[in-house]
Backbone as a chain_set.jsonl record, in Angstrom:
{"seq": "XXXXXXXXXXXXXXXXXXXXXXXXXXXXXXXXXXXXXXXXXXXXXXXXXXXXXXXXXXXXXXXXXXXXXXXXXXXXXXXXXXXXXXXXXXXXXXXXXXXXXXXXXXXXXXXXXXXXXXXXXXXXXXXXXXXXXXXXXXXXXXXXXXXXXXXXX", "coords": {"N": [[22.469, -13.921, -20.376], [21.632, -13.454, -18.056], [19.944, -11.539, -17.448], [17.376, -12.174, -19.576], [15.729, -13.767, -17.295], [16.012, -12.653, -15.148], [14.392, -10.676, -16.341], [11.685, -12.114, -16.509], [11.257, -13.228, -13.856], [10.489, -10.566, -12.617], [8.241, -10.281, -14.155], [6.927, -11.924, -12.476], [6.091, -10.672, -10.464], [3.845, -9.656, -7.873], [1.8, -6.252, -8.899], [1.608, -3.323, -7.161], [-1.35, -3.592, -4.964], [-3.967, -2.064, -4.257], [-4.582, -0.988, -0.433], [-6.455, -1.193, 2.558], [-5.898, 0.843, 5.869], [-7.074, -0.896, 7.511], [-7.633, -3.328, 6.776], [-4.947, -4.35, 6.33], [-3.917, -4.445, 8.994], [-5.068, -6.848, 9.693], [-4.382, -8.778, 8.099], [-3.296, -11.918, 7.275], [-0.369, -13.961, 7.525], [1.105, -15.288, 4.779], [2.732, -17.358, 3.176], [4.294, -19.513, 3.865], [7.729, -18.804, 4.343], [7.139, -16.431, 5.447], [7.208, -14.133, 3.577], [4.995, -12.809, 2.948], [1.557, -11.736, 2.268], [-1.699, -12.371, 2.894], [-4.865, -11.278, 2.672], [-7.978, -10.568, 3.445], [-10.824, -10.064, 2.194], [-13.297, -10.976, 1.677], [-15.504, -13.595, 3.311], [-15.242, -15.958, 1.722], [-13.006, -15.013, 0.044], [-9.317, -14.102, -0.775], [-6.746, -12.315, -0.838], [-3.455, -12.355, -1.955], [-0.51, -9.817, -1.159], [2.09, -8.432, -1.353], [3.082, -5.88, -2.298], [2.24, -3.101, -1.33], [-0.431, -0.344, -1.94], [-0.847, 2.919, -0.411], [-2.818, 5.529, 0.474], [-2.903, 8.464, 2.641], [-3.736, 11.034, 5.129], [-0.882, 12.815, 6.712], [0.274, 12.618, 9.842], [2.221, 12.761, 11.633], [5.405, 13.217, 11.504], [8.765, 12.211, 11.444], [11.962, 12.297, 10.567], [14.394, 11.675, 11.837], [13.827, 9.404, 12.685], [13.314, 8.402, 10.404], [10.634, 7.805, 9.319], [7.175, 8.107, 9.427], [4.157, 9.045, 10.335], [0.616, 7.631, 8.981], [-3.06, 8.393, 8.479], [-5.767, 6.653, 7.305], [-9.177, 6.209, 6.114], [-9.351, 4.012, 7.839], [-7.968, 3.494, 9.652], [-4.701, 3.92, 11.301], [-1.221, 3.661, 9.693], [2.135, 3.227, 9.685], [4.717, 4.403, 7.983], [7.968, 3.445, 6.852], [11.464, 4.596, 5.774], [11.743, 6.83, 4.324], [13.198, 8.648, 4.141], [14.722, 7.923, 1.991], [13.322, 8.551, -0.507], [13.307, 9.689, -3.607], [12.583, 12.728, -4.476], [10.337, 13.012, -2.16], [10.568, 14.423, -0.132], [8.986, 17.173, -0.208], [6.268, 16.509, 0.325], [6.477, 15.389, 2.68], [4.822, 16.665, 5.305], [2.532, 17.12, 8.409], [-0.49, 16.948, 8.126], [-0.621, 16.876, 4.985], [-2.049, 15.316, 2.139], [-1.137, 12.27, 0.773], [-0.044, 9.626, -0.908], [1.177, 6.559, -0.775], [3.745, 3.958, -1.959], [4.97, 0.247, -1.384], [6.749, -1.926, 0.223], [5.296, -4.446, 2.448], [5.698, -4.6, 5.943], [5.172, -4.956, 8.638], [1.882, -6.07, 9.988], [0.707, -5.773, 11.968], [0.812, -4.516, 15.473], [-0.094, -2.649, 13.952], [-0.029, -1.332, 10.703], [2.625, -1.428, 9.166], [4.831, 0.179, 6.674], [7.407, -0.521, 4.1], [8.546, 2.425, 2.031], [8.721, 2.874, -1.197], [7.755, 4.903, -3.087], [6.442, 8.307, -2.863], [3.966, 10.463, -3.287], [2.637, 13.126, -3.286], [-0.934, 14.447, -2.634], [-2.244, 16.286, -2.282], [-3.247, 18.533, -3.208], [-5.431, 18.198, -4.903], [-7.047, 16.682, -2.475], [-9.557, 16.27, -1.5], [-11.106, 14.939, -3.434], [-9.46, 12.845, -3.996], [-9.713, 11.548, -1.521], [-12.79, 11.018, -1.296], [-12.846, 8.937, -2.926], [-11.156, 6.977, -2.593], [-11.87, 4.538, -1.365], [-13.359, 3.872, -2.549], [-11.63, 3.025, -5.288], [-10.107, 1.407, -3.814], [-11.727, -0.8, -3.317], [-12.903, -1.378, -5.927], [-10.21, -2.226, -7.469], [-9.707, -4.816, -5.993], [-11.89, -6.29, -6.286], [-11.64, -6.705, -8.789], [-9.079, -7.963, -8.758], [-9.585, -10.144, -7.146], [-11.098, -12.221, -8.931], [-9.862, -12.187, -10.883], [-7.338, -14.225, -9.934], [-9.055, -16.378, -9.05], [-9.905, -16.735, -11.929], [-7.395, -18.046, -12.335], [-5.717, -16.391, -13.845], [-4.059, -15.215, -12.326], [-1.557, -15.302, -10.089]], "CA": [[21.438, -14.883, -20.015], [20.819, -13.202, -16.437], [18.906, -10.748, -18.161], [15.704, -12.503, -19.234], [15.731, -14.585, -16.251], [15.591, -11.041, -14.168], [13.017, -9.924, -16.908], [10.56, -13.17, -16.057], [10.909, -13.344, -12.731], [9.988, -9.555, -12.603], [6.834, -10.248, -14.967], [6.292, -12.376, -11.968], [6.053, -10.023, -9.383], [2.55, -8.709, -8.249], [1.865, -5.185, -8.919], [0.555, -3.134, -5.749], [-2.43, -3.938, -4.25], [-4.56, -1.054, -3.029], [-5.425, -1.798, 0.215], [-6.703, 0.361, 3.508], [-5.227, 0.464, 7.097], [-7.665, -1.741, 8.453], [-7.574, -4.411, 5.909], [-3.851, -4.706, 6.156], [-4.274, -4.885, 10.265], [-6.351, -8.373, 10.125], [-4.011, -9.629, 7.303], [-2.509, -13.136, 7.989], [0.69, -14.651, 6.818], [0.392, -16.165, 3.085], [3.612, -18.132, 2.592], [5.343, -20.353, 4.912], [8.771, -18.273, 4.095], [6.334, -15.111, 6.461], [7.581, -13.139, 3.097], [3.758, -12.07, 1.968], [0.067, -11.561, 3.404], [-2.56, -12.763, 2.749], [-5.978, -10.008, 2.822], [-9.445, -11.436, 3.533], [-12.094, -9.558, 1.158], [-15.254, -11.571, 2.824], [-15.073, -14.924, 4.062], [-14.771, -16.582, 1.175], [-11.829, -13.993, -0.565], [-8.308, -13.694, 0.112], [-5.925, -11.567, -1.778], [-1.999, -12.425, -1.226], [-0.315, -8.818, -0.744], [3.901, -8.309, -0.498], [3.56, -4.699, -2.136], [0.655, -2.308, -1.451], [-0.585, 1.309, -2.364], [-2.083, 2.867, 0.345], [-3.114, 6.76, 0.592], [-3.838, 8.801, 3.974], [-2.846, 11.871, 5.922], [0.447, 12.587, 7.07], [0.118, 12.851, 11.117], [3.15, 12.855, 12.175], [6.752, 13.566, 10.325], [9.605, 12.118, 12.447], [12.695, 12.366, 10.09], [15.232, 11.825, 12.333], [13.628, 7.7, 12.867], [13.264, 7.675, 8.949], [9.135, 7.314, 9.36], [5.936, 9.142, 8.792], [1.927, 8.181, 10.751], [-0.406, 8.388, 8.383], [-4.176, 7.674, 8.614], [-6.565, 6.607, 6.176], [-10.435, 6.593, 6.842], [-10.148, 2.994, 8.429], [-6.868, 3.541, 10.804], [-3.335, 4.633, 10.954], [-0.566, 3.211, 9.631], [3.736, 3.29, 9.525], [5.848, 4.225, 6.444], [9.239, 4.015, 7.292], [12.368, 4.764, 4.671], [10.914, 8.137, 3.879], [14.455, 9.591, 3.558], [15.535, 7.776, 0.677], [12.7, 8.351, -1.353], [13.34, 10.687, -4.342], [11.35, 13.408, -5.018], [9.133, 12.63, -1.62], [10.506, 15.615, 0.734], [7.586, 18.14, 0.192], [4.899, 16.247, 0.776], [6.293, 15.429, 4.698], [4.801, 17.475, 6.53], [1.775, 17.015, 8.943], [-2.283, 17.491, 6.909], [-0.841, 16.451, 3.294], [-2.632, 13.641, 1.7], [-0.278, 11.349, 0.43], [-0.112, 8.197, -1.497], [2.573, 5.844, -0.462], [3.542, 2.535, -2.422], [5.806, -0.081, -0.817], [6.762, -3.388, 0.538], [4.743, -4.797, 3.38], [7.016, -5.287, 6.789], [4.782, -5.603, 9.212], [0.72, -5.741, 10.074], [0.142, -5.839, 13.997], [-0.541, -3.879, 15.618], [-0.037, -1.53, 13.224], [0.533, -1.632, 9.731], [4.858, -0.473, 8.423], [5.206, 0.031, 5.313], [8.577, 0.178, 3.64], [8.194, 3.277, 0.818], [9.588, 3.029, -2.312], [7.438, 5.989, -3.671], [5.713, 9.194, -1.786], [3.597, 11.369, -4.33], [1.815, 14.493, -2.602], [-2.488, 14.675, -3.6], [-2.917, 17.557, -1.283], [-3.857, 19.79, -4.3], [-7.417, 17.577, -4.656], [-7.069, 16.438, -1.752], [-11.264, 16.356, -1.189], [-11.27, 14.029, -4.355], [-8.7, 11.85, -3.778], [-10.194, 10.681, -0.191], [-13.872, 10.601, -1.648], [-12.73, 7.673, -4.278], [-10.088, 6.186, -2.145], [-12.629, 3.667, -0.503], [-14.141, 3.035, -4.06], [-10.869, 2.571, -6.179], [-9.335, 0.094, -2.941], [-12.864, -1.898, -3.339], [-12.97, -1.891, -7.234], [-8.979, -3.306, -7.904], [-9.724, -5.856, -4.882], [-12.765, -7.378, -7.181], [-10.845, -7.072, -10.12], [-7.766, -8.695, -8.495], [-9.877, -11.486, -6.374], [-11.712, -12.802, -10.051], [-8.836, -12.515, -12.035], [-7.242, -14.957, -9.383], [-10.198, -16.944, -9.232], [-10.146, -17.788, -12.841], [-6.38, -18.459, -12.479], [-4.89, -15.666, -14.21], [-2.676, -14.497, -11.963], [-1.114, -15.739, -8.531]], "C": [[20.726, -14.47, -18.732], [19.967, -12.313, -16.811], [17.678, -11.426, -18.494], [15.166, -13.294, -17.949], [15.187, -13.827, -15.174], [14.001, -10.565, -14.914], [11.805, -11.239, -16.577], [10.613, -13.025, -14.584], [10.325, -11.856, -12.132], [8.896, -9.223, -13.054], [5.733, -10.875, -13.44], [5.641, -12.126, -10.653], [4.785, -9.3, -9.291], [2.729, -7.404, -8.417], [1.181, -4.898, -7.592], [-0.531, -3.352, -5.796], [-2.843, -2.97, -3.651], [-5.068, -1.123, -2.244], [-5.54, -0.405, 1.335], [-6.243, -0.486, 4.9], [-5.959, -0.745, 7.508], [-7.436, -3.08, 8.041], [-5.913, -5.254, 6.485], [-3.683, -5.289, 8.06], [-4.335, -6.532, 10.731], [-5.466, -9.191, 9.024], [-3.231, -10.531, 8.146], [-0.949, -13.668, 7.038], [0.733, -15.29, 5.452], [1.796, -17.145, 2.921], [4.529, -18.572, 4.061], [6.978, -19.724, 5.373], [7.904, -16.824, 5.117], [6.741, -13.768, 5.351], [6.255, -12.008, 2.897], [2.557, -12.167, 3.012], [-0.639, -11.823, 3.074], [-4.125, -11.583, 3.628], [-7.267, -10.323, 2.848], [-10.111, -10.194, 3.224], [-13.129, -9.706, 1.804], [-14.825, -12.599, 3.12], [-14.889, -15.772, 2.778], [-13.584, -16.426, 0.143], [-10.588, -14.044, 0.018], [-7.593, -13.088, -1.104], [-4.485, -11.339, -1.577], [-1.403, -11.009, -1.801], [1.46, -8.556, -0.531], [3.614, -6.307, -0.796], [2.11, -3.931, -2.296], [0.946, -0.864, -1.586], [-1.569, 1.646, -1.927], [-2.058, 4.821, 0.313], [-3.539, 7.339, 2.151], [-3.285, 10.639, 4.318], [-1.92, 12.184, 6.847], [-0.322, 13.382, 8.956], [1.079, 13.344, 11.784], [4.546, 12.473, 11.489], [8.232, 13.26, 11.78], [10.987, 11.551, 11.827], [13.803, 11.52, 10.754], [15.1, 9.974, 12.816], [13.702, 7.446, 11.073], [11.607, 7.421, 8.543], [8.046, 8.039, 9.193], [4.725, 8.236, 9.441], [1.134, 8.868, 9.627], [-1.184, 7.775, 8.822], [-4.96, 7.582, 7.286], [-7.767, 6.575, 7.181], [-10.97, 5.358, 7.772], [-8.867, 3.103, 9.549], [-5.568, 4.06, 10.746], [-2.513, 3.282, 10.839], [1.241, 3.863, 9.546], [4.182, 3.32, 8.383], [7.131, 4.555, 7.044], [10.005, 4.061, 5.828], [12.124, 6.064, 3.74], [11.872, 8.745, 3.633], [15.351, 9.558, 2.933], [14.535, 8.015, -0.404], [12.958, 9.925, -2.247], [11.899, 11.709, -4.316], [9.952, 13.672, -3.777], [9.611, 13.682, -0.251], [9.461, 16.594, 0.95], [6.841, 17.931, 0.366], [5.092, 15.676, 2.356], [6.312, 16.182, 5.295], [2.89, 17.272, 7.212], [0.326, 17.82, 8.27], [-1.894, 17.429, 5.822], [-1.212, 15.112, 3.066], [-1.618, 13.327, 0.302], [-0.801, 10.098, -0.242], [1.494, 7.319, -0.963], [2.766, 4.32, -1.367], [5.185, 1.514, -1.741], [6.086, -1.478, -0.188], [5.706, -3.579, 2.249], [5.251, -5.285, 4.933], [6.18, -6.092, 8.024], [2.765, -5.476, 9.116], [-0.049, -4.986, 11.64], [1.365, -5.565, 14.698], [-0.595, -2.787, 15.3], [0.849, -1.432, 11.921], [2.089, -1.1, 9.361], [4.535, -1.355, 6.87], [6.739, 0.511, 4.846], [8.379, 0.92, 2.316], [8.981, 2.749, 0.253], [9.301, 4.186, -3.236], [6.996, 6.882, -2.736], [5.516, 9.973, -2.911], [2.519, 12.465, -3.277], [0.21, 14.709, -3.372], [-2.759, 15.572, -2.829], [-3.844, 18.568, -2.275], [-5.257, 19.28, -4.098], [-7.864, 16.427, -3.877], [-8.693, 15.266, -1.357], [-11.154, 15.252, -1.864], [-10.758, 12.636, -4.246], [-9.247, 10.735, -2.251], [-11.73, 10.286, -0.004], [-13.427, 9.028, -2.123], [-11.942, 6.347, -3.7], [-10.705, 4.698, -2.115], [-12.696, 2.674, -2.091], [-12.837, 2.121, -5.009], [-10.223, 1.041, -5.356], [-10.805, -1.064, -3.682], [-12.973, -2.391, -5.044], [-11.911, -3.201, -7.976], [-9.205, -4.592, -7.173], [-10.553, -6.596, -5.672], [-12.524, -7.814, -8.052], [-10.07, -8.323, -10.295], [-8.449, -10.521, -8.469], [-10.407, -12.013, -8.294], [-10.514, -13.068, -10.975], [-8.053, -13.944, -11.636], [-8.158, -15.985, -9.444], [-10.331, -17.87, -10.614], [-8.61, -18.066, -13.083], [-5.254, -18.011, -13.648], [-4.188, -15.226, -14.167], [-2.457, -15.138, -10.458], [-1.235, -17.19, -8.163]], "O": [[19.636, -14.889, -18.342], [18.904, -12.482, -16.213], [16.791, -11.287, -17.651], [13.945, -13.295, -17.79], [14.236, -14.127, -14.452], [12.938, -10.25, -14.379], [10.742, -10.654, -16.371], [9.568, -12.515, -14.181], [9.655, -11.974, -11.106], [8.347, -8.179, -12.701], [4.552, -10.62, -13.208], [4.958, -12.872, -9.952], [4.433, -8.506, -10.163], [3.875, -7.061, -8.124], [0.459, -5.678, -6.972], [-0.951, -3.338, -6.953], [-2.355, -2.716, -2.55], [-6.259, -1.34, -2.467], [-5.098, 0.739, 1.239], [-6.186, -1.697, 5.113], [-5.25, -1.678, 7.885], [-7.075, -3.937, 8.848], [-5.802, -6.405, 6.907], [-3.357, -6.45, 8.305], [-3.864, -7.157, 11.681], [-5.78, -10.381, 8.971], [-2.68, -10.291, 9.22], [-0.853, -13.568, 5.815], [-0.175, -16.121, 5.438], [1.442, -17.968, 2.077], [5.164, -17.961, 4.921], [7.464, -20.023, 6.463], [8.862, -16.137, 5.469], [6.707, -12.614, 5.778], [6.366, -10.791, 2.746], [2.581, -12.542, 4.184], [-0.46, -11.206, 2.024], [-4.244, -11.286, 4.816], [-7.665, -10.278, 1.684], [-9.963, -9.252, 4.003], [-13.801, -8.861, 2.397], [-13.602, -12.67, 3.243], [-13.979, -16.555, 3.049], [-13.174, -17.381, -0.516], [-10.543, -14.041, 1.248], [-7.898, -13.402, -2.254], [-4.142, -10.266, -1.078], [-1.717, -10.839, -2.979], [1.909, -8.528, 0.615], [3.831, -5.494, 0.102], [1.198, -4.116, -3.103], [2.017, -0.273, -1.445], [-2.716, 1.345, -2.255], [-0.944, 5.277, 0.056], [-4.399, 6.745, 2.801], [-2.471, 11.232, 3.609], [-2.178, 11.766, 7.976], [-1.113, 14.31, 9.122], [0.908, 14.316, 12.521], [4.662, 11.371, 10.952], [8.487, 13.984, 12.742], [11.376, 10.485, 12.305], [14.135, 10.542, 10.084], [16.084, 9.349, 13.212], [14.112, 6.391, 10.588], [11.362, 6.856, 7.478], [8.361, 8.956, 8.435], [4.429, 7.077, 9.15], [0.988, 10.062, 9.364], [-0.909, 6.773, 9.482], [-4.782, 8.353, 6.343], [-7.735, 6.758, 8.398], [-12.077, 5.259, 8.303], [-9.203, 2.474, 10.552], [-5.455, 4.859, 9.817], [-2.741, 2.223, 11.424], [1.384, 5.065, 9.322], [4.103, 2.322, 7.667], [7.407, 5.613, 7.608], [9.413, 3.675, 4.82], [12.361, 6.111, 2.533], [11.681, 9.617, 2.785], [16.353, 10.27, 2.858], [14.974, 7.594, -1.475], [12.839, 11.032, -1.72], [10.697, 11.477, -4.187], [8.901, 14.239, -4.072], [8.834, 13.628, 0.703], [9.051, 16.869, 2.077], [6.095, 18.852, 0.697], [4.145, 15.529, 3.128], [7.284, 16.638, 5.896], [2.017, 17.305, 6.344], [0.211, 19.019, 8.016], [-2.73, 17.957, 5.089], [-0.827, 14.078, 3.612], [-1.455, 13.939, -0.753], [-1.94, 9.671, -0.057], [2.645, 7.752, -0.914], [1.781, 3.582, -1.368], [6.288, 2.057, -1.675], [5.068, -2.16, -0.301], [5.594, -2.615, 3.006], [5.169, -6.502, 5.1], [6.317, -7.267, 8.365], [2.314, -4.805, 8.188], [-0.865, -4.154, 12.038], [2.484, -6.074, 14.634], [-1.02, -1.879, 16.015], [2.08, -1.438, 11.926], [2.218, 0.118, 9.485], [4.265, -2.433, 6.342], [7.213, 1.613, 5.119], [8.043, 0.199, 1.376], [9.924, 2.152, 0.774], [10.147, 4.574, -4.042], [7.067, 6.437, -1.59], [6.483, 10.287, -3.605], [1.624, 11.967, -2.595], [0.152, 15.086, -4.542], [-3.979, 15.625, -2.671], [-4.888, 19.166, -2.012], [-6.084, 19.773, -3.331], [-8.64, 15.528, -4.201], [-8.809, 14.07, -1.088], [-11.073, 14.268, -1.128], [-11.384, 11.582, -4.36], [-9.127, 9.518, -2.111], [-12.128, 9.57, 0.915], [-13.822, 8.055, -1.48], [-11.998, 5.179, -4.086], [-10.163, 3.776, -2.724], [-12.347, 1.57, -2.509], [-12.949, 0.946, -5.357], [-9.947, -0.024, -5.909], [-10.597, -1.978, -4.48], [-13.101, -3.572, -5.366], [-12.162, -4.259, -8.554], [-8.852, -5.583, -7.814], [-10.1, -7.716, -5.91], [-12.845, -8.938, -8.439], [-10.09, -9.228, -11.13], [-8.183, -11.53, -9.123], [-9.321, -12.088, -8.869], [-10.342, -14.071, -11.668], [-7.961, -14.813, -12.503], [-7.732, -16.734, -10.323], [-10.651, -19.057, -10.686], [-8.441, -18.391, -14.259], [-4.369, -18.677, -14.184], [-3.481, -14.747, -15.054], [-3.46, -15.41, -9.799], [-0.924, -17.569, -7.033]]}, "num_chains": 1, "name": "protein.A"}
């Protein structure tokens, strides 16, 4: 019986949220419990936020705390837990563009992210940081409307 119970409450879990350093910066609290965030779009938008998927370049590789600076094209942010993540050793090292996906810990004054993934885009690198802007801005309209007509959240 704990089985579908796990499988619903897991249906009920948002998927990431692609969001960019800056965004996540200015986010405010969304739930009384301080578990989630809340992401202001424009003034009349908000987009609640626990796990996001953010992309940047690795700045600084500091193993030995568990953490990684990256930047994206609006600020830098914190990934810590970088040295349990499978598979996510070759892409730490300082100028690879990264994707990170992960729980949300803190915002201010400076975003932490806890990883749960680390995938390496260095190969098309160029590509990946053209679109970034576009794909964060596309899911965000998607997300906010879908919300909106009370589809999800």
């Amino acid at each position: 019986m704990d089985k579908p119970d796990k499988a619903a409450g897991d249906r009920k879990r948002p998927p990431p949220v692609k969001v960019l350093a800056s965004q996540l910066r200015t986010a405010k609290s969304g739930e009384p419990s301080g578990s989630g965030w809340v992401v202001g779009l424009t003034r009349a938008r908000c987009l609640p936020v626990s796990l996001v998927w953010m992309q940047g370049t690795v700045l600084e590789v500091q193993l030995e705390l568990d953490s990684l600076l990256l930047m994206d094209d609006t600020g830098t942010f914190a990934v810590h837990g970088v040295n349990s993540i499978p598979k996510g050793k070759p892409c730490l090292s300082s100028g690879k563009y990264v994707m990170v996906m992960g729980a949300v810990q803190e915002v201010s004054p400076e975003p932490v992210i806890r990883a749960v993934k680390i995938a390496d885009l260095s190969e098309q690198a160029d590509l990946h940081r053209r679109m970034w802007k576009l794909e964060v801005e596309d899911l965000q309209q998607v997300l906010a409307m879908t919300i909106k007509a009370g589809l999800i959240g």
